[in-house]
């Protein structure tokens, strides 16, 4: 069984790289030509993700997409348990997006170059980098483009439902008065378990919640209050559907 999974994983990785080479130019070029090219870039990013997942036998089921107003910018938050979270984002969210990612990912050959066009990189150990990333994301939201953040700050390899939340996304929501839209990712960690590099085919389910409106600036500890509310909502979604 391990040999079969090793062959399957090698196939999935090689196919990922091949499709990245095929679609990479179509993702990067529109945004190089014009900042308005994001919709075209995301179309090809979505095709890349859909084709890859289909060819390796990973299926996605989405629930609650009626909560999403395609004309409204959101701050999406999700539980981060697996490296498989990345391809599901453009597949399940039909808006143009920008993601917040670790600076280390930008150094991956080819992949880093392509994703840099639709990501805001941050070095979480550097306060200036964190501040600059928040400023950049604020500018993105002001353009009517949604962003997506893993508020745990890193992949959750523990047995806890969620890690403690970083506060940046919630401060940003309050400063820009942008609704937060939680999404619970169920099953990705079973297809790529922690401590293993071997994939398996299967189904990942994504549940969207109704948006959570930013806390009033007049509230006591508004960032903490909003963070706790979003944490409770996302935790409840995960526990309900797992």
PDB file of N, CA, C and O in Angstrom, residues 61-70 74 76 92-95 180-184 205-211 233 237 241:
ATOM      1  N   UNK A  61     -16.309  19.369  -2.304  1.00  0.00           N
ATOM      2  CA  UNK A  61     -17.724  19.669  -2.145  1.00  0.00           C
ATOM      3  C   UNK A  61     -17.862  20.937  -1.321  1.00  0.00           C
ATOM      4  O   UNK A  61     -17.251  21.049  -0.251  1.00  0.00           O
ATOM      5  N   UNK A  62     -18.632  21.877  -1.822  1.00  0.00           N
ATOM      6  CA  UNK A  62     -18.792  23.151  -1.128  1.00  0.00           C
ATOM      7  C   UNK A  62     -20.229  23.327  -0.654  1.00  0.00           C
ATOM      8  O   UNK A  62     -21.169  22.916  -1.326  1.00  0.00           O
ATOM      9  N   UNK A  63     -20.356  23.964   0.506  1.00  0.00           N
ATOM     10  CA  UNK A  63     -21.649  24.213   1.114  1.00  0.00           C
ATOM     11  C   UNK A  63     -21.684  25.657   1.629  1.00  0.00           C
ATOM     12  O   UNK A  63     -20.685  26.165   2.139  1.00  0.00           O
ATOM     13  N   UNK A  64     -22.816  26.306   1.468  1.00  0.00           N
ATOM     14  CA  UNK A  64     -22.979  27.653   2.009  1.00  0.00           C
ATOM     15  C   UNK A  64     -22.496  28.764   1.114  1.00  0.00           C
ATOM     16  O   UNK A  64     -22.336  29.907   1.565  1.00  0.00           O
ATOM     17  N   UNK A  65     -22.291  28.493  -0.178  1.00  0.00           N
ATOM     18  CA  UNK A  65     -21.804  29.550  -1.074  1.00  0.00           C
ATOM     19  C   UNK A  65     -22.848  30.654  -1.275  1.00  0.00           C
ATOM     20  O   UNK A  65     -22.502  31.740  -1.753  1.00  0.00           O
ATOM     21  N   UNK A  66     -24.093  30.384  -0.895  1.00  0.00           N
ATOM     22  CA  UNK A  66     -25.132  31.426  -0.991  1.00  0.00           C
ATOM     23  C   UNK A  66     -24.831  32.600  -0.065  1.00  0.00           C
ATOM     24  O   UNK A  66     -25.371  33.698  -0.243  1.00  0.00           O
ATOM     25  N   UNK A  67     -23.954  32.384   0.915  1.00  0.00           N
ATOM     26  CA  UNK A  67     -23.573  33.466   1.835  1.00  0.00           C
ATOM     27  C   UNK A  67     -22.636  34.481   1.173  1.00  0.00           C
ATOM     28  O   UNK A  67     -22.402  35.562   1.730  1.00  0.00           O
ATOM     29  N   UNK A  68     -22.102  34.136   0.001  1.00  0.00           N
ATOM     30  CA  UNK A  68     -21.103  34.987  -0.647  1.00  0.00           C
ATOM     31  C   UNK A  68     -21.764  35.904  -1.668  1.00  0.00           C
ATOM     32  O   UNK A  68     -22.412  35.448  -2.606  1.00  0.00           O
ATOM     33  N   UNK A  69     -21.599  37.195  -1.460  1.00  0.00           N
ATOM     34  CA  UNK A  69     -22.021  38.201  -2.432  1.00  0.00           C
ATOM     35  C   UNK A  69     -20.802  38.513  -3.300  1.00  0.00           C
ATOM     36  O   UNK A  69     -19.818  39.085  -2.812  1.00  0.00           O
ATOM     37  N   UNK A  70     -20.851  38.133  -4.555  1.00  0.00           N
ATOM     38  CA  UNK A  70     -19.684  38.272  -5.427  1.00  0.00           C
ATOM     39  C   UNK A  70     -19.279  39.725  -5.652  1.00  0.00           C
ATOM     40  O   UNK A  70     -18.178  39.995  -6.138  1.00  0.00           O
ATOM     41  N   UNK A  74     -14.461  40.551   0.913  1.00  0.00           N
ATOM     42  CA  UNK A  74     -14.443  39.909   2.226  1.00  0.00           C
ATOM     43  C   UNK A  74     -13.012  39.654   2.674  1.00  0.00           C
ATOM     44  O   UNK A  74     -12.081  39.613   1.857  1.00  0.00           O
ATOM     45  N   UNK A  76     -11.640  36.404   4.013  1.00  0.00           N
ATOM     46  CA  UNK A  76     -11.924  35.004   4.282  1.00  0.00           C
ATOM     47  C   UNK A  76     -10.920  34.466   5.296  1.00  0.00           C
ATOM     48  O   UNK A  76      -9.715  34.743   5.186  1.00  0.00           O
ATOM     49  N   UNK A  92     -12.930  27.024  -4.867  1.00  0.00           N
ATOM     50  CA  UNK A  92     -14.191  27.158  -4.146  1.00  0.00           C
ATOM     51  C   UNK A  92     -14.664  28.596  -3.993  1.00  0.00           C
ATOM     52  O   UNK A  92     -15.836  28.834  -3.729  1.00  0.00           O
ATOM     53  N   UNK A  93     -13.768  29.562  -4.135  1.00  0.00           N
ATOM     54  CA  UNK A  93     -14.142  30.975  -4.027  1.00  0.00           C
ATOM     55  C   UNK A  93     -14.107  31.578  -5.425  1.00  0.00           C
ATOM     56  O   UNK A  93     -13.052  31.639  -6.054  1.00  0.00           O
ATOM     57  N   UNK A  94     -15.243  32.022  -5.905  1.00  0.00           N
ATOM     58  CA  UNK A  94     -15.361  32.482  -7.293  1.00  0.00           C
ATOM     59  C   UNK A  94     -15.064  33.973  -7.447  1.00  0.00           C
ATOM     60  O   UNK A  94     -15.496  34.598  -8.413  1.00  0.00           O
ATOM     61  N   UNK A  95     -14.351  34.543  -6.492  1.00  0.00           N
ATOM     62  CA  UNK A  95     -13.948  35.945  -6.579  1.00  0.00           C
ATOM     63  C   UNK A  95     -12.463  36.054  -6.867  1.00  0.00           C
ATOM     64  O   UNK A  95     -11.698  35.119  -6.604  1.00  0.00           O
ATOM     65  N   UNK A 180     -15.943  39.634   7.707  1.00  0.00           N
ATOM     66  CA  UNK A 180     -15.130  38.418   7.732  1.00  0.00           C
ATOM     67  C   UNK A 180     -16.021  37.229   7.395  1.00  0.00           C
ATOM     68  O   UNK A 180     -17.118  37.097   7.929  1.00  0.00           O
ATOM     69  N   UNK A 181     -15.537  36.356   6.498  1.00  0.00           N
ATOM     70  CA  UNK A 181     -16.328  35.202   6.092  1.00  0.00           C
ATOM     71  C   UNK A 181     -15.551  33.921   6.424  1.00  0.00           C
ATOM     72  O   UNK A 181     -14.598  33.573   5.734  1.00  0.00           O
ATOM     73  N   UNK A 182     -15.936  33.224   7.491  1.00  0.00           N
ATOM     74  CA  UNK A 182     -15.246  31.982   7.872  1.00  0.00           C
ATOM     75  C   UNK A 182     -15.552  30.843   6.913  1.00  0.00           C
ATOM     76  O   UNK A 182     -16.674  30.703   6.428  1.00  0.00           O
ATOM     77  N   UNK A 183     -14.547  30.019   6.646  1.00  0.00           N
ATOM     78  CA  UNK A 183     -14.734  28.811   5.847  1.00  0.00           C
ATOM     79  C   UNK A 183     -14.017  27.650   6.544  1.00  0.00           C
ATOM     80  O   UNK A 183     -12.837  27.759   6.897  1.00  0.00           O
ATOM     81  N   UNK A 184     -14.755  26.574   6.777  1.00  0.00           N
ATOM     82  CA  UNK A 184     -14.201  25.399   7.456  1.00  0.00           C
ATOM     83  C   UNK A 184     -13.810  24.360   6.412  1.00  0.00           C
ATOM     84  O   UNK A 184     -14.623  23.977   5.571  1.00  0.00           O
ATOM     85  N   UNK A 205     -14.342  18.678   2.013  1.00  0.00           N
ATOM     86  CA  UNK A 205     -15.561  19.476   2.107  1.00  0.00           C
ATOM     87  C   UNK A 205     -15.228  20.867   2.642  1.00  0.00           C
ATOM     88  O   UNK A 205     -14.400  21.008   3.551  1.00  0.00           O
ATOM     89  N   UNK A 206     -15.864  21.877   2.062  1.00  0.00           N
ATOM     90  CA  UNK A 206     -15.655  23.270   2.490  1.00  0.00           C
ATOM     91  C   UNK A 206     -17.012  23.877   2.828  1.00  0.00           C
ATOM     92  O   UNK A 206     -17.925  23.854   1.997  1.00  0.00           O
ATOM     93  N   UNK A 207     -17.117  24.391   4.032  1.00  0.00           N
ATOM     94  CA  UNK A 207     -18.360  24.999   4.508  1.00  0.00           C
ATOM     95  C   UNK A 207     -18.139  26.495   4.722  1.00  0.00           C
ATOM     96  O   UNK A 207     -17.197  26.893   5.421  1.00  0.00           O
ATOM     97  N   UNK A 208     -19.009  27.315   4.136  1.00  0.00           N
ATOM     98  CA  UNK A 208     -18.952  28.763   4.323  1.00  0.00           C
ATOM     99  C   UNK A 208     -20.010  29.191   5.333  1.00  0.00           C
ATOM    100  O   UNK A 208     -21.135  28.691   5.326  1.00  0.00           O
ATOM    101  N   UNK A 209     -19.643  30.137   6.173  1.00  0.00           N
ATOM    102  CA  UNK A 209     -20.567  30.700   7.155  1.00  0.00           C
ATOM    103  C   UNK A 209     -21.133  32.012   6.642  1.00  0.00           C
ATOM    104  O   UNK A 209     -20.607  32.594   5.682  1.00  0.00           O
ATOM    105  N   UNK A 210     -22.195  32.478   7.280  1.00  0.00           N
ATOM    106  CA  UNK A 210     -22.647  33.845   7.026  1.00  0.00           C
ATOM    107  C   UNK A 210     -21.538  34.803   7.456  1.00  0.00           C
ATOM    108  O   UNK A 210     -20.799  34.526   8.405  1.00  0.00           O
ATOM    109  N   UNK A 211     -21.374  35.921   6.758  1.00  0.00           N
ATOM    110  CA  UNK A 211     -20.318  36.879   7.117  1.00  0.00           C
ATOM    111  C   UNK A 211     -20.503  37.420   8.537  1.00  0.00           C
ATOM    112  O   UNK A 211     -21.619  37.532   9.036  1.00  0.00           O
ATOM    113  N   UNK A 233     -17.014  30.844  15.991  1.00  0.00           N
ATOM    114  CA  UNK A 233     -17.804  30.453  14.825  1.00  0.00           C
ATOM    115  C   UNK A 233     -17.093  29.353  14.027  1.00  0.00           C
ATOM    116  O   UNK A 233     -17.705  28.334  13.677  1.00  0.00           O
ATOM    117  N   UNK A 237     -18.127  25.365  13.456  1.00  0.00           N
ATOM    118  CA  UNK A 237     -18.317  24.804  12.116  1.00  0.00           C
ATOM    119  C   UNK A 237     -17.517  23.514  11.953  1.00  0.00           C
ATOM    120  O   UNK A 237     -18.007  22.528  11.403  1.00  0.00           O
ATOM    121  N   UNK A 241     -19.133  19.556  11.517  1.00  0.00           N
ATOM    122  CA  UNK A 241     -19.062  18.837  10.241  1.00  0.00           C
ATOM    123  C   UNK A 241     -17.993  17.753  10.186  1.00  0.00           C
ATOM    124  O   UNK A 241     -17.954  16.983   9.216  1.00  0.00           O
TER     125      UNK A 241
END
